[in-house]
Every structure is written in C-alpha cells, then in structure tokens.
C-alpha cells in the first residue's frame, strides 16, 4: 500500500534528521543528510511505485497541475506537526518527487547567528528587505525566524504570501495572516494589491519572480510598509542589478530612483556542510546607507562591494569574509568555502596567507558577526 510506504519514508527522514527525500524511477529512495545524498537500502522504484507514492500524498488540484504543466508544489503535514514541502514533477515521462522537511521549531537569531543589523532593519516603519541566495540556502528559515521574532516582541499585522505555506505562525503579539498562492489568492501580485487594503504593517512576499510582483513590492515598501521578499540571486550587487534588469530599458532610471529609496537591506546566504556534521550558513549583509542609495540611483552597482567592505560600522560584510571566518574557526573545509565564494581566487590567496601565518591581523578579524546554522533545513 503506497500510503503506508510513504509514511515509512517520512518517518525515516524524521528519524535520520535528513533534510530532503528524493523519489525517482530507477533507484531506491535517496535522502540528503548533512548535505550529502545517500540511497536507502530498499528496492529500486519503478513507474508504478513513484506514481502510487505521488498519488498517496498529492491533492487533486496539484495532480491536475502536474498533468497540465508537468509539475506542482505543495506542503503536507505528517504526524506530530512535522511538515514537508513537496515538489512533484515529470521526468522522462515518469513521476519524480522531492520532499523537504520543514523544521518544526523556529530557530532564534542566536542559533542562526543572524547578522546583527537584521534586528534593527525589521522594525523600521517602512522599506524593502530582501533575503537572497540559491534554492536550499535557508531563505525560508531566515524569514520565518524574523517573523517569529516580531511575533514574540512587537504588535504588528503581518500578511504572508507563500507558495506553498511552509512554517505555520500562531498569533502571539502579532496578528499573522498567511495566504497560499493558488489556494487563498491567485498570484503574488494580486496578493500584494489585496494586502494593501488589509491594514498591514509587514508583508512577506515568498518569491519576487516577475516584473509585476517586483513592481508591486517596491510600491508597497514606498507607501509605508515593511516588505520582506526573496530572490534567487547571490550577493547584494547582483540583487540590485537583477531587479532593475527585469524592467524595460525606458523605465530603468525611474526604478533605480524608486529602489534607492525603498530598499533598506539585502541579506544573502549560502549553506555549507559543517564539520563534523550538520550544515552552517555564511551570510552577506548590505545595509542601504545614503552612500549606497547614491550608488543605486547613479547606476554604480559595481562599487557596492567596496561600499560594503567600508561599511562595517553599519553591520555590513561580504560573503567571502563570512566564508573565511568559517574556515578560520575550523567549522568548514577549505574546499567547501572556496566552492561558495564570490571570488574564489582572492579567498584562496587569503586562506593561503593565513595558513602560512602571514596575514595582516586586521584581515583576520574581518568582523564580529558569526554565521551558524544548527539545523539541516532550508
């Protein structure tokens, strides 16, 4: 019975504390454990197996989307409040699935070693705060910890627009309304438009993936709301470029001006295997100062990285500084940090100098923020 088999697989993920389960034809189920892929010791799956497993957990509307569009995403709840985000898809004419475990506890800023600047940015009266990084870099976890921090400490109305909803937030000091794309509201742009009529203080936009959504998010941030958004970019400078490049050429100057006043910060992150086990986050933090506002407005984004380097007193630092510290403190292997580096050649030289003990002491203490992630999750 497929549903029994699926329950066993979900129980295995929870027991192993694995982050993901991969189901595809031609091999046994595979789990991602501490960043590494491991096959389960069970039989190889065929077409019928993967189809039956998919049908045992996939809602009808998502099965319809799968047949029409070749894929669908949703979240499911398993026993004891354990939740999973599920992607079902077609590959070579058969069904594949990836299930990601959504941690059942919110991680604190201390556990995540979130950059200190985040605390002051999220309580600003208005502005756009972006959390960026590749898929699986921990953006959802960082955002949920920010929402949870606000919910514990401030009275606000928070509206989230998510596809799908991953973490469930209870009403504590805040009123939290969570809207799922495709279930509660048709798309992100419409969700933002409607949210503005719902007396929000904070709007979380799960993914800023098209011009209409990006435009709506910037305008919401300009009109006196805090907007949290995510992008699949790496680094603050490329995030700014990505937003502006979405717009037609004749609108880009105007968007630069709008973005320079709306944007308050960009947190970029990458997730690495941690020694001896687990995963750990490296961060890049840009706080939008008047100097950075000018760089955005004047189309000088190529100078943002040097502005971050000189902006340490505002809590800013580059990803490669964060990666260097993870290596220096013995938390990550040299190969792993170089793989995630924005400028691997430069970081390699710096690590080489540190290994020989000839690094300038100022460079050894790049900054005080630390980066950690004591859970294997998104």
PDB file of C-alpha atoms in Angstrom, residues 16-231:
ATOM      1  CA  UNK A  16      17.643  10.452  10.377  1.00  0.00           C
ATOM      2  CA  UNK A  17      17.102  14.239  10.607  1.00  0.00           C
ATOM      3  CA  UNK A  18      17.609  14.267   6.843  1.00  0.00           C
ATOM      4  CA  UNK A  19      16.671  17.465   5.007  1.00  0.00           C
ATOM      5  CA  UNK A  20      15.249  16.012   1.769  1.00  0.00           C
ATOM      6  CA  UNK A  21      13.805  12.838   0.260  1.00  0.00           C
ATOM      7  CA  UNK A  22      14.225  12.184  -3.488  1.00  0.00           C
ATOM      8  CA  UNK A  23      11.919   9.730  -5.248  1.00  0.00           C
ATOM      9  CA  UNK A  24      12.556   8.834  -8.888  1.00  0.00           C
ATOM     10  CA  UNK A  25      12.328   5.824 -11.179  1.00  0.00           C
ATOM     11  CA  UNK A  26      15.334   3.501 -11.494  1.00  0.00           C
ATOM     12  CA  UNK A  27      16.820   3.723  -7.995  1.00  0.00           C
ATOM     13  CA  UNK A  28      15.789   3.362  -4.337  1.00  0.00           C
ATOM     14  CA  UNK A  29      14.586   6.483  -2.469  1.00  0.00           C
ATOM     15  CA  UNK A  30      17.508   8.837  -1.696  1.00  0.00           C
ATOM     16  CA  UNK A  31      17.864  11.151   1.315  1.00  0.00           C
ATOM     17  CA  UNK A  32      20.000  14.259   1.689  1.00  0.00           C
ATOM     18  CA  UNK A  33      21.717  14.009   5.067  1.00  0.00           C
ATOM     19  CA  UNK A  34      24.129  16.722   6.284  1.00  0.00           C
ATOM     20  CA  UNK A  35      24.330  17.970   2.710  1.00  0.00           C
ATOM     21  CA  UNK A  36      25.228  14.564   1.218  1.00  0.00           C
ATOM     22  CA  UNK A  37      22.979  12.299  -0.905  1.00  0.00           C
ATOM     23  CA  UNK A  38      22.513   8.745   0.429  1.00  0.00           C
ATOM     24  CA  UNK A  39      20.477   5.873  -1.062  1.00  0.00           C
ATOM     25  CA  UNK A  40      18.186   3.977   1.291  1.00  0.00           C
ATOM     26  CA  UNK A  41      18.739   0.234   1.398  1.00  0.00           C
ATOM     27  CA  UNK A  42      15.494  -0.779  -0.223  1.00  0.00           C
ATOM     28  CA  UNK A  43      14.271  -1.828  -3.657  1.00  0.00           C
ATOM     29  CA  UNK A  44      14.669   0.246  -6.790  1.00  0.00           C
ATOM     30  CA  UNK A  45      11.471   2.142  -7.691  1.00  0.00           C
ATOM     31  CA  UNK A  46       9.601   1.623 -10.948  1.00  0.00           C
ATOM     32  CA  UNK A  47       6.983   3.715 -12.745  1.00  0.00           C
ATOM     33  CA  UNK A  48       4.067   2.278 -10.785  1.00  0.00           C
ATOM     34  CA  UNK A  49       5.837   2.816  -7.438  1.00  0.00           C
ATOM     35  CA  UNK A  50       6.545   6.524  -7.980  1.00  0.00           C
ATOM     36  CA  UNK A  51       3.044   7.170  -9.370  1.00  0.00           C
ATOM     37  CA  UNK A  52       1.415   5.420  -6.390  1.00  0.00           C
ATOM     38  CA  UNK A  53       3.628   7.299  -3.882  1.00  0.00           C
ATOM     39  CA  UNK A  54       2.767  10.603  -5.575  1.00  0.00           C
ATOM     40  CA  UNK A  55      -0.993   9.868  -5.516  1.00  0.00           C
ATOM     41  CA  UNK A  56      -0.856   8.915  -1.827  1.00  0.00           C
ATOM     42  CA  UNK A  57       0.008  12.494  -0.768  1.00  0.00           C
ATOM     43  CA  UNK A  58      -0.787  14.875  -3.653  1.00  0.00           C
ATOM     44  CA  UNK A  59      -4.028  16.955  -3.512  1.00  0.00           C
ATOM     45  CA  UNK A  60      -6.307  16.713  -6.567  1.00  0.00           C
ATOM     46  CA  UNK A  61      -5.653  20.303  -7.707  1.00  0.00           C
ATOM     47  CA  UNK A  62      -1.885  19.597  -7.687  1.00  0.00           C
ATOM     48  CA  UNK A  63      -2.341  16.318  -9.581  1.00  0.00           C
ATOM     49  CA  UNK A  64      -4.241  18.312 -12.196  1.00  0.00           C
ATOM     50  CA  UNK A  65      -1.442  20.908 -12.364  1.00  0.00           C
ATOM     51  CA  UNK A  66       1.098  18.084 -12.685  1.00  0.00           C
ATOM     52  CA  UNK A  67      -0.717  16.645 -15.711  1.00  0.00           C
ATOM     53  CA  UNK A  68      -1.236  20.079 -17.308  1.00  0.00           C
ATOM     54  CA  UNK A  69       2.084  21.779 -16.552  1.00  0.00           C
ATOM     55  CA  UNK A  70       4.426  18.901 -15.725  1.00  0.00           C
ATOM     56  CA  UNK A  71       4.942  19.856 -12.075  1.00  0.00           C
ATOM     57  CA  UNK A  72       3.385  21.163  -8.860  1.00  0.00           C
ATOM     58  CA  UNK A  73       4.432  22.291  -5.356  1.00  0.00           C
ATOM     59  CA  UNK A  74       2.543  21.937  -2.096  1.00  0.00           C
ATOM     60  CA  UNK A  75       3.087  21.285   1.612  1.00  0.00           C
ATOM     61  CA  UNK A  76       1.841  18.352   3.694  1.00  0.00           C
ATOM     62  CA  UNK A  77       1.542  17.714   7.403  1.00  0.00           C
ATOM     63  CA  UNK A  78       2.697  14.418   8.853  1.00  0.00           C
ATOM     64  CA  UNK A  79       2.192  13.172  12.446  1.00  0.00           C
ATOM     65  CA  UNK A  80       3.271  15.302  15.449  1.00  0.00           C
ATOM     66  CA  UNK A  81       3.246  18.533  13.467  1.00  0.00           C
ATOM     67  CA  UNK A  82       6.066  17.549  11.122  1.00  0.00           C
ATOM     68  CA  UNK A  83       5.615  19.329   7.797  1.00  0.00           C
ATOM     69  CA  UNK A  84       7.127  18.766   4.366  1.00  0.00           C
ATOM     70  CA  UNK A  85       7.333  20.906   1.256  1.00  0.00           C
ATOM     71  CA  UNK A  86       6.749  18.707  -1.790  1.00  0.00           C
ATOM     72  CA  UNK A  87       7.706  19.193  -5.440  1.00  0.00           C
ATOM     73  CA  UNK A  88       6.179  16.638  -7.834  1.00  0.00           C
ATOM     74  CA  UNK A  89       7.278  16.603 -11.474  1.00  0.00           C
ATOM     75  CA  UNK A  90       7.513  14.571 -14.633  1.00  0.00           C
ATOM     76  CA  UNK A  91      10.873  13.326 -15.876  1.00  0.00           C
ATOM     77  CA  UNK A  92      11.336  11.146 -18.969  1.00  0.00           C
ATOM     78  CA  UNK A  93       7.594  10.526 -18.883  1.00  0.00           C
ATOM     79  CA  UNK A  94       7.532   9.159 -15.317  1.00  0.00           C
ATOM     80  CA  UNK A  95       6.859  10.774 -11.932  1.00  0.00           C
ATOM     81  CA  UNK A  96       9.554  12.178  -9.661  1.00  0.00           C
ATOM     82  CA  UNK A  97       9.232  13.837  -6.230  1.00  0.00           C
ATOM     83  CA  UNK A  98      11.362  15.779  -3.794  1.00  0.00           C
ATOM     84  CA  UNK A  99      10.147  16.283  -0.220  1.00  0.00           C
ATOM     85  CA  UNK A 100      11.899  18.784   2.026  1.00  0.00           C
ATOM     86  CA  UNK A 101      11.478  18.585   5.790  1.00  0.00           C
ATOM     87  CA  UNK A 102      10.268  21.857   7.274  1.00  0.00           C
ATOM     88  CA  UNK A 103      11.777  22.203  10.769  1.00  0.00           C
ATOM     89  CA  UNK A 104       9.078  22.099  13.426  1.00  0.00           C
ATOM     90  CA  UNK A 105      10.775  24.665  15.669  1.00  0.00           C
ATOM     91  CA  UNK A 106      11.636  28.232  14.798  1.00  0.00           C
ATOM     92  CA  UNK A 107      15.347  28.904  15.095  1.00  0.00           C
ATOM     93  CA  UNK A 108      16.358  32.030  17.016  1.00  0.00           C
ATOM     94  CA  UNK A 109      18.624  34.756  15.647  1.00  0.00           C
ATOM     95  CA  UNK A 110      21.265  33.475  18.060  1.00  0.00           C
ATOM     96  CA  UNK A 111      21.024  29.904  16.729  1.00  0.00           C
ATOM     97  CA  UNK A 112      21.242  31.174  13.153  1.00  0.00           C
ATOM     98  CA  UNK A 113      23.907  33.749  14.110  1.00  0.00           C
ATOM     99  CA  UNK A 114      21.889  36.180  12.065  1.00  0.00           C
ATOM    100  CA  UNK A 115      23.750  39.415  11.220  1.00  0.00           C
ATOM    101  CA  UNK A 116      23.130  41.958  13.983  1.00  0.00           C
ATOM    102  CA  UNK A 117      21.841  44.588  11.502  1.00  0.00           C
ATOM    103  CA  UNK A 118      18.713  42.485  10.824  1.00  0.00           C
ATOM    104  CA  UNK A 119      17.228  43.270  14.264  1.00  0.00           C
ATOM    105  CA  UNK A 120      17.120  46.991  13.578  1.00  0.00           C
ATOM    106  CA  UNK A 121      16.059  46.680   9.912  1.00  0.00           C
ATOM    107  CA  UNK A 122      12.952  44.558  10.532  1.00  0.00           C
ATOM    108  CA  UNK A 123      11.466  47.075  12.984  1.00  0.00           C
ATOM    109  CA  UNK A 124      11.796  50.047  10.621  1.00  0.00           C
ATOM    110  CA  UNK A 125       8.456  51.680   9.741  1.00  0.00           C
ATOM    111  CA  UNK A 126       8.837  51.015   6.005  1.00  0.00           C
ATOM    112  CA  UNK A 127      11.146  49.613   3.354  1.00  0.00           C
ATOM    113  CA  UNK A 128      12.072  46.574   1.299  1.00  0.00           C
ATOM    114  CA  UNK A 129      14.301  43.930   2.896  1.00  0.00           C
ATOM    115  CA  UNK A 130      15.463  41.162   0.564  1.00  0.00           C
ATOM    116  CA  UNK A 131      16.730  37.724   1.539  1.00  0.00           C
ATOM    117  CA  UNK A 132      18.606  36.134  -1.348  1.00  0.00           C
ATOM    118  CA  UNK A 133      20.534  33.004  -2.237  1.00  0.00           C
ATOM    119  CA  UNK A 134      20.214  29.829  -4.279  1.00  0.00           C
ATOM    120  CA  UNK A 135      17.426  27.294  -3.687  1.00  0.00           C
ATOM    121  CA  UNK A 136      18.008  25.442  -0.403  1.00  0.00           C
ATOM    122  CA  UNK A 137      20.247  28.139   1.108  1.00  0.00           C
ATOM    123  CA  UNK A 138      17.988  28.751   4.114  1.00  0.00           C
ATOM    124  CA  UNK A 139      15.995  31.805   2.983  1.00  0.00           C
ATOM    125  CA  UNK A 140      12.682  30.414   4.266  1.00  0.00           C
ATOM    126  CA  UNK A 141      14.207  29.581   7.654  1.00  0.00           C
ATOM    127  CA  UNK A 142      15.726  33.065   7.992  1.00  0.00           C
ATOM    128  CA  UNK A 143      12.446  34.776   7.093  1.00  0.00           C
ATOM    129  CA  UNK A 144      10.386  32.593   9.422  1.00  0.00           C
ATOM    130  CA  UNK A 145      12.766  33.406  12.283  1.00  0.00           C
ATOM    131  CA  UNK A 146      12.328  37.139  11.537  1.00  0.00           C
ATOM    132  CA  UNK A 147       8.520  36.791  11.544  1.00  0.00           C
ATOM    133  CA  UNK A 148       8.717  34.772  14.764  1.00  0.00           C
ATOM    134  CA  UNK A 149      10.977  37.403  16.411  1.00  0.00           C
ATOM    135  CA  UNK A 150       8.494  40.162  15.506  1.00  0.00           C
ATOM    136  CA  UNK A 151       5.587  37.980  16.674  1.00  0.00           C
ATOM    137  CA  UNK A 152       7.274  37.480  20.069  1.00  0.00           C
ATOM    138  CA  UNK A 153       8.233  41.127  20.600  1.00  0.00           C
ATOM    139  CA  UNK A 154       6.063  43.603  18.674  1.00  0.00           C
ATOM    140  CA  UNK A 155       2.383  44.156  17.962  1.00  0.00           C
ATOM    141  CA  UNK A 156       2.059  44.193  14.172  1.00  0.00           C
ATOM    142  CA  UNK A 157      -0.243  42.904  11.457  1.00  0.00           C
ATOM    143  CA  UNK A 158       1.778  40.529   9.277  1.00  0.00           C
ATOM    144  CA  UNK A 159       0.483  39.207   5.960  1.00  0.00           C
ATOM    145  CA  UNK A 160       2.485  36.452   4.271  1.00  0.00           C
ATOM    146  CA  UNK A 161       2.098  35.401   0.636  1.00  0.00           C
ATOM    147  CA  UNK A 162       3.631  31.948   0.213  1.00  0.00           C
ATOM    148  CA  UNK A 163       3.848  29.222  -2.416  1.00  0.00           C
ATOM    149  CA  UNK A 164       3.334  26.917  -0.542  1.00  0.00           C
ATOM    150  CA  UNK A 165       2.981  27.866   3.161  1.00  0.00           C
ATOM    151  CA  UNK A 166       5.829  26.130   4.990  1.00  0.00           C
ATOM    152  CA  UNK A 167       6.024  27.314   8.601  1.00  0.00           C
ATOM    153  CA  UNK A 168       2.730  27.915  10.417  1.00  0.00           C
ATOM    154  CA  UNK A 169       2.756  31.017  12.662  1.00  0.00           C
ATOM    155  CA  UNK A 170       0.411  31.323  15.642  1.00  0.00           C
ATOM    156  CA  UNK A 171      -0.970  34.740  16.633  1.00  0.00           C
ATOM    157  CA  UNK A 172       1.206  35.915  19.540  1.00  0.00           C
ATOM    158  CA  UNK A 173       1.840  39.653  19.890  1.00  0.00           C
ATOM    159  CA  UNK A 174       1.227  39.952  16.146  1.00  0.00           C
ATOM    160  CA  UNK A 175      -1.798  39.056  14.072  1.00  0.00           C
ATOM    161  CA  UNK A 176      -0.426  36.809  11.319  1.00  0.00           C
ATOM    162  CA  UNK A 177      -2.490  36.062   8.215  1.00  0.00           C
ATOM    163  CA  UNK A 178      -0.859  33.537   5.880  1.00  0.00           C
ATOM    164  CA  UNK A 179      -2.143  33.319   2.296  1.00  0.00           C
ATOM    165  CA  UNK A 180      -1.185  30.486  -0.017  1.00  0.00           C
ATOM    166  CA  UNK A 181      -0.754  31.207  -3.725  1.00  0.00           C
ATOM    167  CA  UNK A 182      -3.182  29.127  -5.776  1.00  0.00           C
ATOM    168  CA  UNK A 183      -5.366  28.393  -2.733  1.00  0.00           C
ATOM    169  CA  UNK A 184      -6.161  31.703  -0.992  1.00  0.00           C
ATOM    170  CA  UNK A 185      -5.056  34.123  -3.715  1.00  0.00           C
ATOM    171  CA  UNK A 186      -4.224  33.573  -7.423  1.00  0.00           C
ATOM    172  CA  UNK A 187      -0.723  35.081  -7.565  1.00  0.00           C
ATOM    173  CA  UNK A 188       1.833  37.227  -5.704  1.00  0.00           C
ATOM    174  CA  UNK A 189       0.990  40.483  -7.499  1.00  0.00           C
ATOM    175  CA  UNK A 190      -2.716  40.164  -6.687  1.00  0.00           C
ATOM    176  CA  UNK A 191      -1.780  39.157  -3.115  1.00  0.00           C
ATOM    177  CA  UNK A 192       0.243  42.359  -2.621  1.00  0.00           C
ATOM    178  CA  UNK A 193      -2.523  44.519  -4.156  1.00  0.00           C
ATOM    179  CA  UNK A 194      -5.128  42.989  -1.832  1.00  0.00           C
ATOM    180  CA  UNK A 195      -2.821  43.108   1.194  1.00  0.00           C
ATOM    181  CA  UNK A 196      -2.556  46.899   0.948  1.00  0.00           C
ATOM    182  CA  UNK A 197      -6.280  47.107   1.764  1.00  0.00           C
ATOM    183  CA  UNK A 198      -5.914  44.888   4.811  1.00  0.00           C
ATOM    184  CA  UNK A 199      -4.165  47.371   7.144  1.00  0.00           C
ATOM    185  CA  UNK A 200      -0.790  45.546   7.082  1.00  0.00           C
ATOM    186  CA  UNK A 201       2.425  46.565   8.841  1.00  0.00           C
ATOM    187  CA  UNK A 202       4.533  43.836   7.267  1.00  0.00           C
ATOM    188  CA  UNK A 203       4.024  41.935   4.003  1.00  0.00           C
ATOM    189  CA  UNK A 204       6.123  38.869   3.235  1.00  0.00           C
ATOM    190  CA  UNK A 205       6.361  38.079  -0.486  1.00  0.00           C
ATOM    191  CA  UNK A 206       7.527  34.474  -0.799  1.00  0.00           C
ATOM    192  CA  UNK A 207       9.061  34.948  -4.229  1.00  0.00           C
ATOM    193  CA  UNK A 208       9.638  38.041  -6.342  1.00  0.00           C
ATOM    194  CA  UNK A 209       9.817  36.218  -9.632  1.00  0.00           C
ATOM    195  CA  UNK A 210       8.379  38.639 -12.237  1.00  0.00           C
ATOM    196  CA  UNK A 211       8.132  42.326 -13.121  1.00  0.00           C
ATOM    197  CA  UNK A 212       4.574  42.772 -11.820  1.00  0.00           C
ATOM    198  CA  UNK A 213       5.407  41.281  -8.401  1.00  0.00           C
ATOM    199  CA  UNK A 214       8.700  43.198  -8.061  1.00  0.00           C
ATOM    200  CA  UNK A 215       6.980  46.458  -9.023  1.00  0.00           C
ATOM    201  CA  UNK A 216       4.120  45.865  -6.560  1.00  0.00           C
ATOM    202  CA  UNK A 217       6.602  45.015  -3.755  1.00  0.00           C
ATOM    203  CA  UNK A 218       8.653  48.195  -4.321  1.00  0.00           C
ATOM    204  CA  UNK A 219       5.498  50.332  -4.338  1.00  0.00           C
ATOM    205  CA  UNK A 220       4.206  48.675  -1.146  1.00  0.00           C
ATOM    206  CA  UNK A 221       7.560  49.401   0.550  1.00  0.00           C
ATOM    207  CA  UNK A 222       7.411  53.042  -0.578  1.00  0.00           C
ATOM    208  CA  UNK A 223       3.929  53.566   0.851  1.00  0.00           C
ATOM    209  CA  UNK A 224       4.766  52.888   4.479  1.00  0.00           C
ATOM    210  CA  UNK A 225       5.011  49.120   4.881  1.00  0.00           C
ATOM    211  CA  UNK A 226       7.863  46.756   5.571  1.00  0.00           C
ATOM    212  CA  UNK A 227       8.112  44.236   2.741  1.00  0.00           C
ATOM    213  CA  UNK A 228      10.212  41.085   3.051  1.00  0.00           C
ATOM    214  CA  UNK A 229      10.991  39.436  -0.269  1.00  0.00           C
ATOM    215  CA  UNK A 230      13.200  36.669  -1.642  1.00  0.00           C
ATOM    216  CA  UNK A 231      15.224  36.389  -4.841  1.00  0.00           C
TER     217      UNK A 231
END
